[in-house]
Coordinates of C-alpha atoms and ligand atoms in Angstrom, one line a residue:
M1 CA 109.3 114.7 70.6
L2 CA 108.0 111.7 72.6
L3 CA 105.8 109.4 70.6
F4 CA 102.9 107.8 72.5
A5 CA 103.9 104.5 70.9
D6 CA 107.3 104.7 72.7
V7 CA 105.5 105.5 76.0
A8 CA 103.1 102.6 75.5
A9 CA 106.0 100.2 74.8
V10 CA 107.6 101.2 78.1
F11 CA 104.4 100.8 80.0
D12 CA 104.1 97.3 78.5
K13 CA 107.6 96.5 79.7
L14 CA 106.9 97.8 83.1
E15 CA 103.9 95.6 83.5
Q16 CA 106.0 92.5 83.0
R17 CA 108.5 93.5 85.6
S18 CA 108.0 93.5 89.4
G19 CA 111.3 94.6 90.9
R20 CA 111.6 98.2 91.8
L21 CA 115.2 98.6 90.7
E22 CA 114.4 97.2 87.2
M23 CA 111.3 99.5 86.9
T24 CA 113.4 102.5 88.0
D25 CA 115.9 101.8 85.2
I26 CA 113.3 101.3 82.6
L27 CA 111.6 104.6 83.6
A28 CA 114.9 106.5 83.8
E29 CA 115.7 105.5 80.2
L30 CA 112.3 107.0 79.1
F31 CA 112.9 110.1 81.2
K32 CA 116.2 110.7 79.4
K33 CA 114.4 111.0 76.1
T34 CA 111.7 113.3 77.5
G35 CA 111.8 117.0 76.9
N36 CA 111.1 119.9 79.3
E37 CA 107.6 120.5 77.9
E38 CA 106.7 116.8 78.1
I39 CA 107.9 115.6 81.4
E40 CA 105.0 117.1 83.5
K41 CA 102.4 115.3 81.4
L42 CA 104.4 112.1 81.2
V43 CA 104.6 112.0 85.0
Y44 CA 100.9 112.5 85.5
F45 CA 100.3 109.7 82.9
I46 CA 102.5 107.3 84.9
Q47 CA 100.6 108.2 88.1
G48 CA 97.4 107.4 86.3
I49 CA 96.0 110.9 86.8
I50 CA 95.4 113.9 84.5
A51 CA 96.2 116.6 87.1
P52 CA 96.9 116.7 90.8
P53 CA 93.9 115.8 92.9
Y54 CA 93.1 119.3 94.1
E55 CA 92.5 120.5 90.6
G56 CA 89.3 118.4 90.7
I57 CA 89.7 117.1 87.2
D58 CA 88.7 113.4 87.2
L59 CA 89.2 110.8 84.6
G60 CA 86.8 107.9 85.2
L61 CA 84.9 107.8 81.9
G62 CA 82.0 105.3 82.3
E63 CA 82.7 101.8 81.1
R64 CA 79.7 101.8 78.7
F65 CA 81.2 104.8 76.8
A66 CA 84.5 103.1 76.4
V67 CA 82.7 99.9 75.1
E68 CA 80.9 102.1 72.5
A69 CA 84.1 103.8 71.4
I70 CA 85.9 100.4 71.1
A71 CA 83.0 99.1 69.1
S72 CA 83.0 101.9 66.7
T73 CA 86.7 101.9 66.2
S74 CA 87.1 98.1 65.8
G75 CA 84.0 97.5 63.7
Y76 CA 82.7 95.0 66.1
T77 CA 79.3 95.3 67.7
V78 CA 78.7 96.5 71.3
A79 CA 77.6 92.9 72.1
Q80 CA 80.8 91.5 70.7
V81 CA 82.9 93.9 72.6
D82 CA 81.0 93.0 75.8
R83 CA 81.5 89.3 75.2
N84 CA 85.2 89.8 74.7
Y85 CA 85.3 91.9 77.9
E86 CA 83.5 89.2 79.9
K87 CA 86.3 86.8 78.9
S88 CA 89.3 89.1 79.3
G89 CA 88.1 90.9 82.4
D90 CA 89.9 94.0 81.3
L91 CA 88.6 96.5 78.9
G92 CA 92.1 97.6 77.9
D93 CA 93.0 94.0 76.9
T94 CA 89.7 93.8 75.0
A95 CA 90.5 97.0 73.0
E96 CA 93.9 95.7 72.2
A97 CA 92.7 92.3 71.0
L98 CA 89.9 93.7 68.9
L99 CA 92.1 96.4 67.3
E100 CA 94.7 93.8 66.6
K101 CA 92.1 91.9 64.5
R102 CA 91.0 95.2 62.8
K103 CA 94.6 96.0 62.0
Q104 CA 94.6 94.0 58.7
T105 CA 91.8 96.1 57.3
A106 CA 92.6 99.5 58.7
L107 CA 93.8 101.8 55.9
F108 CA 95.4 104.6 57.8
T109 CA 96.6 105.5 61.2
S110 CA 98.8 108.5 62.0
E111 CA 101.5 108.5 64.7
M112 CA 100.5 110.4 67.9
D113 CA 102.8 112.1 70.3
L114 CA 102.4 112.1 74.0
L115 CA 101.2 115.8 74.2
Y116 CA 98.5 115.1 71.6
V117 CA 97.2 112.1 73.5
Y118 CA 97.4 114.1 76.8
D119 CA 95.4 117.0 75.4
A120 CA 92.8 114.6 74.0
M121 CA 92.5 112.9 77.4
M122 CA 92.1 116.3 79.1
R123 CA 89.3 117.3 76.7
I124 CA 87.6 114.0 77.5
S125 CA 87.9 114.7 81.2
I126 CA 86.7 118.2 81.2
S127 CA 83.8 118.2 78.7
S128 CA 80.6 118.5 80.7
G129 CA 77.0 119.6 80.2
S130 CA 74.5 118.5 77.6
G131 CA 75.9 116.4 74.8
S132 CA 79.1 115.9 76.6
Q133 CA 78.8 112.1 76.7
E134 CA 78.6 111.9 72.9
Q135 CA 81.5 114.3 72.7
K136 CA 83.6 112.1 75.0
I137 CA 82.8 108.9 73.0
K138 CA 83.6 110.8 69.8
Q139 CA 87.0 112.0 71.1
L140 CA 87.9 108.6 72.5
T141 CA 86.9 107.0 69.2
E142 CA 89.2 109.4 67.3
L143 CA 92.1 108.6 69.6
L144 CA 91.5 104.9 69.2
N145 CA 91.3 105.2 65.5
N146 CA 94.9 106.5 65.4
A147 CA 96.1 104.0 68.1
S148 CA 98.0 100.8 67.7
P149 CA 96.6 97.9 69.7
I150 CA 99.1 98.4 72.5
E151 CA 98.5 102.1 72.6
A152 CA 94.7 101.3 72.8
R153 CA 95.2 99.1 75.8
F154 CA 96.7 101.9 77.8
I155 CA 94.5 104.6 76.5
V156 CA 91.4 102.7 77.5
R157 CA 92.7 101.8 81.0
F158 CA 93.7 105.4 81.5
V159 CA 90.4 107.0 80.7
L160 CA 88.7 104.4 82.9
G161 CA 91.0 105.5 85.7
R162 CA 92.5 102.0 85.9
L163 CA 96.0 102.4 84.5
R164 CA 97.8 100.9 87.5
L165 CA 101.2 100.2 86.2
G166 CA 102.4 99.1 89.7
V167 CA 104.9 102.0 89.7
G168 CA 104.7 103.9 93.0
D169 CA 105.6 107.5 93.6
P170 CA 109.1 106.6 95.1
T171 CA 110.0 104.7 91.9
I172 CA 109.1 107.7 89.8
L173 CA 111.2 110.1 92.0
D174 CA 114.1 107.6 91.9
A175 CA 113.9 107.4 88.1
V176 CA 114.0 111.2 87.6
S177 CA 117.1 111.3 89.8
V178 CA 118.8 108.3 88.0
A179 CA 118.0 109.9 84.6
H180 CA 119.8 113.1 85.5
A181 CA 122.5 112.2 88.0
G182 CA 123.0 108.5 87.2
D183 CA 122.1 107.6 90.8
K184 CA 119.5 108.3 93.5
S185 CA 121.4 111.3 95.0
L186 CA 118.7 113.8 94.0
R187 CA 115.8 111.8 95.2
E188 CA 115.6 113.4 98.6
S189 CA 115.3 117.0 97.4
L190 CA 112.8 115.9 94.7
E191 CA 110.8 114.1 97.3
H192 CA 110.8 117.1 99.6
A193 CA 109.4 119.3 96.8
Y194 CA 106.8 116.7 96.0
N195 CA 105.8 116.4 99.7
V196 CA 105.2 120.1 100.1
S197 CA 103.3 120.6 96.8
A198 CA 101.6 117.2 96.1
D199 CA 102.3 117.8 92.4
M200 CA 104.9 115.5 91.0
G201 CA 104.3 116.7 87.4
L202 CA 105.1 120.3 88.5
V203 CA 108.2 119.2 90.5
A204 CA 109.6 117.2 87.5
K205 CA 108.9 120.1 85.2
L206 CA 110.7 122.7 87.4
F207 CA 113.5 120.3 87.9
Y208 CA 113.9 119.7 84.1
I209 CA 114.0 123.5 83.5
D210 CA 116.7 124.0 86.2
P211 CA 117.6 121.5 89.0
K212 CA 118.3 124.5 91.3
N213 CA 114.5 125.2 91.3
I214 CA 114.1 122.1 93.5
E215 CA 116.6 123.1 96.1
K216 CA 114.9 126.4 96.5
F217 CA 111.4 124.9 96.4
K218 CA 109.2 126.5 99.0
V219 CA 105.8 125.9 100.5
Q220 CA 103.2 128.2 98.9
P221 CA 99.5 129.0 99.4
F222 CA 97.1 126.9 97.3
K223 CA 99.6 124.1 96.7
P224 CA 98.5 121.7 99.5
L225 CA 101.2 119.8 101.4
M226 CA 101.0 116.0 101.8
P227 CA 99.8 115.5 105.4
A228 CA 102.3 114.5 108.1
L229 CA 101.5 111.1 109.5
A230 CA 101.9 109.5 112.9
E231 CA 103.7 106.4 114.0
R232 CA 102.0 104.2 116.6
L233 CA 103.2 102.8 119.9
S234 CA 101.2 100.8 122.4
T235 CA 102.0 102.3 125.9
P236 CA 102.7 105.7 127.5
K237 CA 106.0 104.3 128.7
Q238 CA 107.2 103.5 125.1
I239 CA 106.3 107.0 124.0
I240 CA 108.3 108.7 126.8
E241 CA 111.2 106.3 126.1
K242 CA 111.1 107.4 122.5
L243 CA 110.5 111.1 122.7
G244 CA 111.5 112.1 126.3
K245 CA 109.7 115.3 127.2
C246 CA 107.0 115.8 124.6
G247 CA 103.8 117.7 123.7
V248 CA 100.7 115.7 124.2
E249 CA 97.6 116.7 122.3
M250 CA 94.0 115.5 122.4
K251 CA 93.3 113.3 119.4
Y252 CA 90.0 114.4 117.9
D253 CA 87.9 112.0 115.8
G254 CA 86.6 114.2 113.0
F255 CA 88.1 115.0 109.7
R256 CA 91.3 116.7 108.8
L257 CA 91.3 120.0 106.9
Q258 CA 94.3 121.9 105.5
C259 CA 93.4 125.6 105.2
H260 CA 95.1 128.0 102.8
K261 CA 94.7 131.8 102.8
K262 CA 96.1 134.7 100.7
G263 CA 94.4 138.0 101.3
D264 CA 90.7 137.3 101.0
Q265 CA 91.0 134.1 99.1
V266 CA 90.6 130.9 101.1
E267 CA 90.8 127.3 100.0
L268 CA 90.2 124.2 102.2
Y269 CA 91.6 120.7 101.3
S270 CA 90.7 117.3 102.7
R271 CA 93.2 114.7 103.9
K272 CA 93.2 113.3 100.3
L273 CA 94.0 116.9 99.2
E274 CA 90.7 117.4 97.4
K275 CA 89.4 120.9 97.3
M276 CA 86.5 121.1 99.7
T277 CA 86.1 124.9 100.2
Y278 CA 82.5 125.1 99.1
M279 CA 81.4 122.5 101.7
F280 CA 82.4 124.6 104.7
P281 CA 81.4 128.3 104.4
D282 CA 81.5 128.6 108.2
V283 CA 85.2 127.6 108.3
V284 CA 86.0 129.8 105.3
A285 CA 84.5 132.9 107.0
A286 CA 86.5 132.2 110.2
V287 CA 89.8 131.7 108.2
R288 CA 89.3 134.9 106.4
K289 CA 89.2 136.8 109.7
I290 CA 92.6 135.5 110.9
K291 CA 95.1 138.4 111.1
A292 CA 97.5 137.1 108.5
N293 CA 97.9 137.8 104.8
E294 CA 99.3 134.5 103.8
L295 CA 98.6 131.4 105.8
I296 CA 98.6 127.6 105.8
F297 CA 97.5 125.6 108.7
E298 CA 95.9 122.2 109.6
G299 CA 93.2 121.1 112.0
E300 CA 90.7 118.5 112.9
A301 CA 87.0 119.5 112.3
L302 CA 84.3 118.4 114.7
A303 CA 80.6 119.3 114.6
Y304 CA 79.4 121.0 117.9
N305 CA 76.0 120.3 119.3
T306 CA 75.0 123.7 120.6
K307 CA 71.8 122.4 122.4
K308 CA 73.6 119.7 124.4
K309 CA 76.8 121.6 124.6
R310 CA 79.1 118.8 123.5
Y311 CA 80.6 117.5 120.3
F312 CA 78.7 115.3 117.9
S313 CA 80.0 111.8 117.1
F314 CA 82.2 111.1 114.2
Q315 CA 79.2 109.8 112.2
Q316 CA 77.2 112.9 112.8
T317 CA 80.2 115.2 112.0
M318 CA 80.5 113.4 108.7
H319 CA 77.1 114.9 107.7
R320 CA 79.2 118.0 106.9
R321 CA 81.0 116.3 104.1
R322 CA 78.2 116.6 101.6
K323 CA 77.7 118.2 98.2
H324 CA 74.1 119.5 98.7
G325 CA 72.1 121.1 101.5
I326 CA 75.3 122.8 102.7
E327 CA 73.6 125.7 104.4
K328 CA 71.2 123.6 106.5
A329 CA 74.1 121.3 107.4
S330 CA 76.2 124.2 108.6
T331 CA 73.4 125.3 110.9
D332 CA 72.6 121.9 112.2
F333 CA 76.2 120.8 112.5
P334 CA 78.3 123.9 113.1
L335 CA 82.0 123.0 112.9
N336 CA 84.9 123.8 115.3
L337 CA 88.3 123.3 113.9
F338 CA 91.0 122.3 116.4
V339 CA 94.2 123.7 114.9
F340 CA 97.1 121.3 115.4
D341 CA 99.8 122.7 113.1
I342 CA 100.8 125.7 111.1
L343 CA 103.0 125.4 108.0
Y344 CA 103.3 128.9 106.5
L345 CA 102.8 132.5 107.6
D346 CA 103.3 135.7 105.7
G347 CA 106.1 134.5 103.4
E348 CA 107.8 132.2 106.0
D349 CA 107.9 128.5 105.5
L350 CA 107.3 127.2 109.0
T351 CA 107.7 123.5 108.2
E352 CA 111.4 123.7 109.1
R353 CA 110.7 125.2 112.5
K354 CA 110.5 123.2 115.7
Y355 CA 107.0 121.9 116.7
S356 CA 107.3 123.9 120.0
E357 CA 107.8 127.1 118.0
R358 CA 104.9 126.3 115.7
R359 CA 102.7 125.6 118.7
D360 CA 103.5 129.1 120.2
I361 CA 102.4 130.7 116.9
I362 CA 99.2 128.7 116.9
K363 CA 98.3 129.8 120.4
K364 CA 98.8 133.5 119.5
L365 CA 96.9 133.4 116.2
F366 CA 93.9 131.2 116.8
K367 CA 91.6 132.5 119.6
G368 CA 88.2 132.4 117.9
K369 CA 85.1 130.3 118.6
I370 CA 85.5 128.3 115.4
L371 CA 89.2 128.0 115.0
K372 CA 91.0 127.1 118.3
P373 CA 94.2 125.5 119.2
S374 CA 94.0 121.7 119.9
K375 CA 94.4 121.1 123.6
S376 CA 98.0 120.4 124.4
K377 CA 100.4 120.0 127.3
V378 CA 104.1 119.4 127.7
V379 CA 104.6 116.2 129.5
A380 CA 107.8 114.5 131.0
T381 CA 106.6 111.3 132.5
A382 CA 104.7 108.2 131.4
K383 CA 102.4 108.6 134.4
T384 CA 101.2 112.1 133.4
L385 CA 100.9 111.0 129.8
E386 CA 98.7 108.1 130.9
K387 CA 96.5 110.5 133.0
I388 CA 95.9 112.7 129.9
F389 CA 95.2 109.6 127.8
D390 CA 92.6 108.3 130.3
K391 CA 91.0 111.8 130.5
S392 CA 90.7 111.9 126.7
I393 CA 89.0 108.5 126.6
S394 CA 86.6 109.5 129.4
E395 CA 85.7 112.6 127.4
G396 CA 84.8 110.4 124.5
L397 CA 87.9 111.2 122.4
E398 CA 90.0 108.8 120.4
G399 CA 93.2 109.0 122.4
I400 CA 96.2 111.2 122.3
M401 CA 98.9 112.4 119.9
A402 CA 102.3 112.8 121.3
K403 CA 104.6 115.2 119.5
D404 CA 108.3 115.6 119.4
L405 CA 109.0 119.1 120.6
K406 CA 112.1 119.5 118.4
A407 CA 110.7 118.0 115.2
H408 CA 109.9 119.9 112.0
Y409 CA 106.7 119.2 110.0
T410 CA 107.3 115.9 108.2
A411 CA 105.1 116.4 105.1
G412 CA 104.0 113.2 103.5
K413 CA 105.9 111.0 105.9
R414 CA 105.1 108.7 108.8
K415 CA 107.7 109.6 111.4
F416 CA 108.1 109.5 115.1
A417 CA 107.7 113.2 115.1
W418 CA 104.0 112.3 115.9
I419 CA 103.0 109.2 117.8
K420 CA 99.4 108.1 118.2
L421 CA 98.0 106.2 121.2
K422 CA 94.5 105.1 120.6
K423 CA 91.9 103.2 122.4
S424 CA 89.3 101.1 120.6
Y425 CA 86.9 98.4 121.7
G426 CA 87.9 98.9 125.3
K427 CA 91.5 97.9 124.8
A428 CA 94.5 100.0 123.9
V429 CA 94.7 98.5 120.4
D430 CA 94.8 100.3 117.1
T431 CA 92.9 99.9 113.8
V432 CA 94.3 99.6 110.4
D433 CA 93.1 100.8 107.0
G434 CA 93.0 98.3 104.2
V435 CA 91.6 98.3 100.7
V436 CA 88.8 96.0 99.7
I437 CA 89.9 93.7 96.8
G438 CA 87.1 91.1 96.9
Y439 CA 84.0 89.9 98.6
Y440 CA 82.2 86.8 99.5
R441 CA 78.7 85.5 98.9
G442 CA 76.4 85.3 101.9
H443 CA 75.5 81.9 103.5
G444 CA 72.9 81.0 106.0
S445 CA 71.2 84.1 107.5
R446 CA 73.4 86.3 105.2
A447 CA 72.1 84.6 102.0
E448 CA 69.3 87.1 101.6
F449 CA 71.9 90.0 101.3
E450 CA 74.1 88.0 99.0
F451 CA 77.0 89.3 101.0
G452 CA 79.2 87.4 103.3
G453 CA 82.3 89.5 103.9
L454 CA 85.3 91.3 102.5
L455 CA 88.8 90.4 101.5
I456 CA 91.2 93.2 102.5
A457 CA 94.8 94.0 101.5
T458 CA 97.6 96.2 102.7
Y459 CA 100.2 97.8 100.5
N460 CA 103.9 96.9 100.3
P461 CA 105.8 99.8 99.0
D462 CA 109.0 97.7 98.7
N463 CA 107.6 95.7 95.8
G464 CA 104.5 97.8 94.8
K465 CA 102.2 94.9 95.7
L466 CA 98.9 94.7 97.4
E467 CA 99.0 91.9 100.0
T468 CA 96.0 90.2 101.6
V469 CA 95.8 90.6 105.4
A470 CA 92.2 89.8 106.5
K471 CA 88.9 88.3 105.6
I472 CA 86.2 90.2 107.4
G473 CA 83.0 88.5 108.2
S474 CA 81.6 90.7 111.0
G475 CA 81.0 94.2 112.0
F476 CA 78.3 94.8 109.3
S477 CA 74.8 96.0 109.9
E478 CA 72.1 94.9 107.5
D479 CA 72.1 98.3 105.9
E480 CA 75.9 98.2 105.5
M481 CA 75.7 94.8 103.9
K482 CA 73.2 96.0 101.3
Q483 CA 75.2 99.2 100.7
L484 CA 78.5 97.4 100.4
K485 CA 77.1 94.8 98.0
E486 CA 75.8 97.6 95.8
M487 CA 79.0 99.6 95.8
L488 CA 81.1 96.5 95.1
D489 CA 78.9 95.1 92.4
E490 CA 79.7 98.3 90.4
I491 CA 83.4 97.7 90.4
K492 CA 83.5 93.9 90.1
T493 CA 86.3 92.5 87.9
E494 CA 86.9 89.2 86.4
K495 CA 90.5 89.1 87.4
P496 CA 92.4 90.0 90.6
P497 CA 94.1 93.4 90.6
T498 CA 97.4 93.1 88.6
N499 CA 99.6 94.0 91.5
L500 CA 98.0 91.7 94.1
D501 CA 99.9 88.9 95.8
Y502 CA 97.3 86.4 97.0
R503 CA 96.5 82.9 97.9
L504 CA 92.9 83.3 99.1
V505 CA 90.4 83.7 96.2
P506 CA 87.1 85.5 97.1
D507 CA 83.8 84.8 95.3
F508 CA 84.2 88.1 93.5
W509 CA 87.2 90.3 92.8
V510 CA 86.7 94.1 92.8
E511 CA 88.8 97.0 91.7
P512 CA 90.9 98.2 94.6
K513 CA 89.0 101.4 95.3
Y514 CA 87.4 101.5 98.7
V515 CA 89.4 101.9 101.9
V516 CA 88.0 100.5 105.1
E517 CA 89.0 100.8 108.7
V518 CA 89.3 97.5 110.4
A519 CA 89.5 96.7 114.2
F520 CA 91.1 93.4 115.3
D521 CA 92.3 91.6 118.4
D522 CA 95.9 91.0 117.5
I523 CA 98.2 90.2 114.6
T524 CA 99.1 86.6 113.9
I525 CA 101.3 84.7 111.5
S526 CA 99.4 83.2 108.7
S527 CA 99.9 80.7 105.9
V528 CA 97.0 82.0 103.8
H529 CA 97.7 85.8 103.8
S530 CA 100.5 87.4 101.9
C531 CA 101.0 90.5 104.0
A532 CA 104.8 91.1 104.5
Q533 CA 105.4 87.4 103.8
K534 CA 108.7 85.6 104.2
N535 CA 109.2 81.9 103.7
D536 CA 105.6 81.4 102.8
K537 CA 104.3 82.9 106.0
G538 CA 102.6 86.3 106.1
F539 CA 100.7 88.3 108.8
A540 CA 97.0 88.4 109.3
L541 CA 94.5 90.3 111.6
R542 CA 92.9 88.1 114.1
F543 CA 89.1 88.6 114.6
P544 CA 88.9 91.5 112.1
R545 CA 85.7 93.6 112.1
L546 CA 84.6 96.5 110.0
V547 CA 84.7 99.9 111.8
K548 CA 83.9 102.2 108.9
L549 CA 84.4 103.1 105.3
R550 CA 87.3 105.6 105.1
D551 CA 86.3 107.7 102.1
D552 CA 88.7 110.4 103.2
K553 CA 91.7 108.1 102.3
T554 CA 93.0 107.1 99.0
I555 CA 94.4 103.7 98.3
K556 CA 97.9 105.1 98.4
E557 CA 97.3 105.9 102.1
I558 CA 96.3 102.5 103.4
T559 CA 98.4 100.8 106.1
T560 CA 101.6 99.3 104.7
S561 CA 102.5 95.7 105.2
H562 CA 105.6 96.9 107.0
E563 CA 103.4 98.7 109.5
I564 CA 101.5 95.5 110.2
E565 CA 104.8 93.7 110.7
Q566 CA 105.9 96.4 113.1
M567 CA 102.6 96.2 115.0
F568 CA 103.1 92.4 115.3
H569 CA 106.5 93.0 117.0
L570 CA 105.1 95.8 119.1
Q571 CA 102.3 93.6 120.6
R572 CA 104.9 91.3 121.9
Ligands
ATP601 P1 97.0 108.2 109.5 O1 96.6 109.7 109.4 O2 98.1 108.0 110.5 O3 97.2 107.5 108.2 P2 94.4 107.8 110.1 O4 93.9 108.8 109.1 O5 93.7 106.4 110.2 O6 95.9 107.5 110.2 P3 94.7 108.1 112.8 O7 95.5 106.9 112.8 O8 93.5 108.0 113.6 O9 94.2 108.5 111.4 O10 95.6 109.4 113.2 C1 96.0 110.5 112.5 C2 94.9 111.5 112.3 O11 94.4 112.0 113.5 C3 95.3 112.7 111.6 O12 95.3 112.5 110.2 C4 94.3 113.8 112.0 O13 93.2 113.8 111.1 C5 93.8 113.3 113.3 N1 94.1 114.1 114.5 C6 93.2 114.4 115.5 N2 93.7 115.1 116.4 C7 95.0 115.4 116.0 C8 96.0 116.2 116.6 N3 95.9 116.8 117.8 N4 97.2 116.2 115.9 C9 97.3 115.6 114.8 N5 96.4 114.9 114.2 C10 95.2 114.8 114.8

């Protein structure tokens, strides 16, 4: 039986380490002591989640509730807790400090095991309806009453959705392999299972029960796959040099949907793998009509303007991603889904088949008005590719996607199986997605909005760090400035994110939560930004400007520092 105190001690150790190898070994030691019935929950815990995203069970208890629970456990007043929090900048640290002081007077605490704590967290997350907030505070108070100060630090951070141990998914997978095989030899098959199910807890559990389960792991309806991702190149010539004869598809600027069907049951998942079925009744009805019993496919959804007989812009299409007024939105902005991949059909896992074969199946299966194959052509020369690219731009699309005819579906990976060529701001340059980690006060004409710009970071999976890459001062409309300031004020923190590598200090730090798409002129070497830095020099975006908020991306999916480095070399 795994005690939560032992888990918390390991978390504490992890926080003080930064090297991936060392973290892997620490976790592997813990995994060796973990039982079959515990591993699933432990893995979720380390990921900072209570269940995979598509289950729709969110943590994120409000700060005020946590403050109240800490007050009632520690015997301090709410005002005293708030004062400590103002100083510490981290409610987990505050809980630990105040419980440390209480310790001398506490009469009794009972040891909690991991499963007990997990169940309590689950109850806190799912209780809803009237009186649920009181219930949540009560349950958290009970947990904290039994917790040691260190346990309290992690419990509080976890329920706030801010655990952030700085342990990435690859490190967890490595550690499971090291715990069982003594080395990373099982990592690849574990990773494959994770990429085609997006549920690391489940994969670890099945593996603990019998490692053979992982070798046989198959794609299955209602377990969404991690989306395949595209590499980028800058010219048609580079693409043909890399792929030779390839499939060239239109690149639509809407939102990605992964559709699953079994009999009459249909579910739709976003790019972040959240369940979005209820938002798109028109797509659900169309999927139901497809002649297949079991099916998984992917496409890009665009809203169609029936009066003007053309597609709406990205911003207008985004009206469809809403929680209310769904019926009216479906009439005003009817969706077309351009199907660009198929992953599973009537018992057969298609992810291992060649793209050219998958494409043939798509053409046969999707012939409707709503679900149609993405436009595609097999191309052998840079000249023809360029023509298609220019045509796509003249039709108002984003560019093209070139696809390797022989490649299988690379779930969860950015590979040269897909290569994107995009146009933005009149030049063939790309945009990057970064996470906002701070913002600046407004000066001059901006003073009235109290908002002067954003500090943006990329992610470096080699060391688990966020690294700054741009300070954005332009691209904001007045409305956006107001909206951004409001959103960011809610997640202000006293300290920088624990895993941030930085030299620039913004006026305000914020929790790394919002992903933004940023356009720029080129990439330069910088002595103030830490992105992919070597010998005190990092990379930075020159003339960065905000394109849009990317609420379809999680912070795990932002551009990596390595990609920025690659883009730097590509531009030369
Ligand atoms: P990425 O998905 O590579 O992280 P991103 O979300 O910022 O980046 P882009 O860089 O614009 O998006 O390109 C990939 C996205 O393009 C896919 O996730 C998909 O939503 C969209 N897309 C549009 N048309 C196609 C197509 N024909 N094939 C594949 N993807 C397409």
